[in-house]
Amino acid sequence: MAGTAAIVLGVFALTARGSDRPRRWAAWVILLPLAGAAIRGGAQAAVKGGLAMWPDPFVAALVGYTVSCATIFAGNRAFVPRASAPLGRRGILWFMAVGICNGLGVLAMYAALNGGRVSVVSPLVATYPLFTLALSALVLREEKFAPRVLLGAALTVAGVVVLARA
C-alpha cells in the first residue's frame, strides 16, 4: 500500500499545477482522469484474465490494437469532418515512430502481465509520466525541472522500488 500511495502522490505532484496558475475548470472535471485510471486498471486486470486463457502477449496486443483501431475508425467516420489539409511527411514519420514505440510498450506490458501480478505491473506502467518528462526534456530542451517535478519523480521511483521489492 505504501508503494502504491507513493506512486499516486508522485504522479499527482507531476501533474498538479502550482498556485500561480488559477484553475479554469469545474471541480467535477477531476473525475475524468480518475475514471480513466479506473478503466485503465480494470483493463489490465481483464487482460491478465485473458492471458490466463490464452497466454500469448502478441495475441493480446493484436486483439487490443484491432479493437482500438476499429473504435477509432468508427468514431472518426461518425464524428469528425473530413480533413482538408494533407498530412505532411514529417508528421507521418513522427506518427510512425510514436506508433512503434507505443506498440512495443503495450507488448512489453502484456508480456509483464503474462508473467507477473497485476498489483506489481500496473503501478510500474503508471510510471510512464517519468519517461514522458525525461523524453520531453531531451527532445524539446525547454522542459524545466521545478522542485515539485523532482519531488514527484522521486516519490514515483520510491514507490516503484517498494513495490518491486514486495
Short mmCIF file of C-alpha atoms in Angstrom, two decimals:
data_model
loop_
_atom_site.label_atom_id
_atom_site.label_comp_id
_atom_site.label_asym_id
_atom_site.label_seq_id
_atom_site.Cartn_x
_atom_site.Cartn_y
_atom_site.Cartn_z
CA MET A 1 0.00 0.00 0.00
CA ALA A 2 2.86 2.37 0.80
CA GLY A 3 4.42 1.84 -2.63
CA THR A 4 1.15 2.46 -4.44
CA ALA A 5 0.45 5.54 -2.33
CA ALA A 6 3.90 6.93 -3.13
CA ILE A 7 3.33 6.38 -6.86
CA VAL A 8 -0.08 8.08 -6.73
CA LEU A 9 1.36 11.04 -4.82
CA GLY A 10 4.31 11.23 -7.21
CA VAL A 11 2.10 11.26 -10.30
CA PHE A 12 -0.15 13.84 -8.63
CA ALA A 13 2.89 16.04 -7.95
CA LEU A 14 4.00 15.66 -11.57
CA THR A 15 0.62 16.69 -12.94
CA ALA A 16 -0.61 19.24 -10.39
CA ARG A 17 -0.46 22.90 -11.26
CA GLY A 18 1.20 25.40 -8.99
CA SER A 19 -0.69 28.05 -7.06
CA ASP A 20 0.48 30.68 -9.54
CA ARG A 21 -1.89 29.30 -12.19
CA PRO A 22 -5.58 29.62 -11.36
CA ARG A 23 -7.87 26.71 -12.09
CA ARG A 24 -10.11 27.35 -15.11
CA TRP A 25 -12.30 24.26 -14.91
CA ALA A 26 -15.04 22.95 -12.67
CA ALA A 27 -14.06 20.78 -9.71
CA TRP A 28 -16.02 17.77 -11.04
CA VAL A 29 -13.63 17.55 -14.02
CA ILE A 30 -11.13 15.77 -11.74
CA LEU A 31 -13.45 12.75 -12.01
CA LEU A 32 -12.46 12.31 -15.67
CA PRO A 33 -8.83 11.26 -15.06
CA LEU A 34 -9.90 9.23 -12.04
CA ALA A 35 -12.45 7.38 -14.18
CA GLY A 36 -9.81 6.90 -16.86
CA ALA A 37 -7.40 5.47 -14.29
CA ALA A 38 -10.09 3.10 -13.00
CA ILE A 39 -10.86 1.92 -16.53
CA ARG A 40 -7.15 1.52 -17.26
CA GLY A 41 -6.63 -0.50 -14.08
CA GLY A 42 -9.66 -2.65 -14.86
CA ALA A 43 -8.41 -3.18 -18.39
CA GLN A 44 -5.10 -4.51 -17.11
CA ALA A 45 -6.91 -6.94 -14.82
CA ALA A 46 -9.11 -8.01 -17.75
CA VAL A 47 -6.02 -8.54 -19.94
CA LYS A 48 -4.50 -10.66 -17.18
CA GLY A 49 -7.68 -12.77 -17.19
CA GLY A 50 -7.48 -13.12 -20.97
CA LEU A 51 -3.82 -14.09 -20.75
CA ALA A 52 -4.78 -16.83 -18.29
CA MET A 53 -6.97 -18.32 -21.05
CA TRP A 54 -4.54 -17.69 -23.94
CA PRO A 55 -1.05 -16.84 -22.60
CA ASP A 56 0.35 -15.04 -25.64
CA PRO A 57 1.21 -11.32 -25.32
CA PHE A 58 1.37 -10.97 -29.12
CA VAL A 59 -2.25 -12.12 -29.45
CA ALA A 60 -3.27 -9.77 -26.61
CA ALA A 61 -1.58 -6.86 -28.40
CA LEU A 62 -3.20 -7.83 -31.71
CA VAL A 63 -6.67 -8.02 -30.14
CA GLY A 64 -6.16 -4.76 -28.23
CA TYR A 65 -4.95 -2.85 -31.28
CA THR A 66 -7.67 -4.32 -33.52
CA VAL A 67 -10.41 -3.21 -31.13
CA SER A 68 -8.79 0.22 -30.67
CA CYS A 69 -8.36 0.68 -34.41
CA ALA A 70 -11.97 -0.28 -35.16
CA THR A 71 -13.21 2.07 -32.43
CA ILE A 72 -11.12 5.00 -33.65
CA PHE A 73 -12.07 4.50 -37.31
CA ALA A 74 -15.77 4.23 -36.42
CA GLY A 75 -15.61 7.32 -34.20
CA ASN A 76 -13.66 9.24 -36.81
CA ARG A 77 -16.14 8.40 -39.55
CA ALA A 78 -19.12 9.26 -37.34
CA PHE A 79 -17.98 12.44 -35.60
CA VAL A 80 -15.01 14.04 -37.39
CA PRO A 81 -15.41 16.00 -40.62
CA ARG A 82 -13.01 15.15 -43.42
CA ALA A 83 -9.60 16.79 -43.08
CA SER A 84 -8.92 19.40 -45.72
CA ALA A 85 -5.15 19.61 -45.28
CA PRO A 86 -2.94 16.70 -46.39
CA LEU A 87 -0.61 15.09 -43.87
CA GLY A 88 2.97 16.26 -44.03
CA ARG A 89 5.91 13.86 -44.39
CA ARG A 90 7.43 14.93 -41.06
CA GLY A 91 4.13 14.39 -39.26
CA ILE A 92 3.72 10.95 -40.80
CA LEU A 93 7.24 9.96 -39.71
CA TRP A 94 6.59 11.13 -36.14
CA PHE A 95 3.26 9.28 -36.15
CA MET A 96 5.01 6.09 -37.24
CA ALA A 97 7.77 6.45 -34.64
CA VAL A 98 5.26 7.05 -31.85
CA GLY A 99 3.18 4.11 -33.06
CA ILE A 100 6.16 1.76 -33.00
CA CYS A 101 7.16 2.93 -29.51
CA ASN A 102 3.58 2.60 -28.26
CA GLY A 103 3.22 -0.87 -29.78
CA LEU A 104 6.45 -2.07 -28.18
CA GLY A 105 5.35 -0.60 -24.86
CA VAL A 106 1.97 -2.33 -25.00
CA LEU A 107 3.63 -5.62 -25.97
CA ALA A 108 6.08 -5.27 -23.06
CA MET A 109 3.19 -4.54 -20.68
CA TYR A 110 1.26 -7.59 -21.87
CA ALA A 111 4.36 -9.75 -21.53
CA ALA A 112 4.80 -8.45 -17.98
CA LEU A 113 1.14 -9.12 -17.20
CA ASN A 114 1.52 -12.62 -18.63
CA GLY A 115 4.35 -13.41 -16.22
CA GLY A 116 3.61 -11.18 -13.24
CA ARG A 117 0.94 -9.94 -10.87
CA VAL A 118 -1.35 -7.07 -11.86
CA SER A 119 -0.66 -5.44 -8.48
CA VAL A 120 3.01 -5.11 -9.45
CA VAL A 121 2.77 -4.49 -13.21
CA SER A 122 0.04 -1.83 -13.07
CA PRO A 123 1.96 0.60 -10.81
CA LEU A 124 5.08 0.08 -12.90
CA VAL A 125 3.13 1.03 -16.01
CA ALA A 126 1.86 4.09 -14.13
CA THR A 127 5.40 5.49 -14.09
CA TYR A 128 5.15 6.46 -17.77
CA PRO A 129 4.96 10.20 -16.88
CA LEU A 130 8.60 9.94 -15.75
CA PHE A 131 9.66 8.74 -19.18
CA THR A 132 7.47 11.33 -20.87
CA LEU A 133 9.12 14.01 -18.74
CA ALA A 134 12.63 12.75 -19.49
CA LEU A 135 11.98 12.47 -23.22
CA SER A 136 10.40 15.91 -23.40
CA ALA A 137 13.46 17.34 -21.64
CA LEU A 138 15.72 15.63 -24.19
CA VAL A 139 13.69 16.38 -27.30
CA LEU A 140 12.14 19.76 -26.52
CA ARG A 141 15.00 21.20 -24.45
CA GLU A 142 12.50 23.64 -22.93
CA GLU A 143 11.33 21.47 -20.04
CA LYS A 144 12.18 22.96 -16.66
CA PHE A 145 12.54 20.71 -13.64
CA ALA A 146 10.81 22.58 -10.82
CA PRO A 147 11.09 21.25 -7.25
CA ARG A 148 7.54 19.89 -7.50
CA VAL A 149 8.51 17.85 -10.57
CA LEU A 150 11.62 16.48 -8.90
CA LEU A 151 9.59 15.57 -5.81
CA GLY A 152 7.03 13.80 -8.00
CA ALA A 153 9.74 11.85 -9.78
CA ALA A 154 11.40 10.86 -6.51
CA LEU A 155 8.09 9.72 -4.97
CA THR A 156 7.18 7.71 -8.04
CA VAL A 157 10.55 5.97 -8.24
CA ALA A 158 10.48 5.25 -4.49
CA GLY A 159 7.01 3.74 -4.81
CA VAL A 160 8.11 1.51 -7.69
CA VAL A 161 11.14 0.35 -5.68
CA VAL A 162 8.89 -0.52 -2.71
CA LEU A 163 6.51 -2.45 -4.97
CA ALA A 164 9.28 -4.26 -6.80
CA ARG A 165 10.79 -5.45 -3.51
CA ALA A 166 7.43 -6.74 -2.21
#
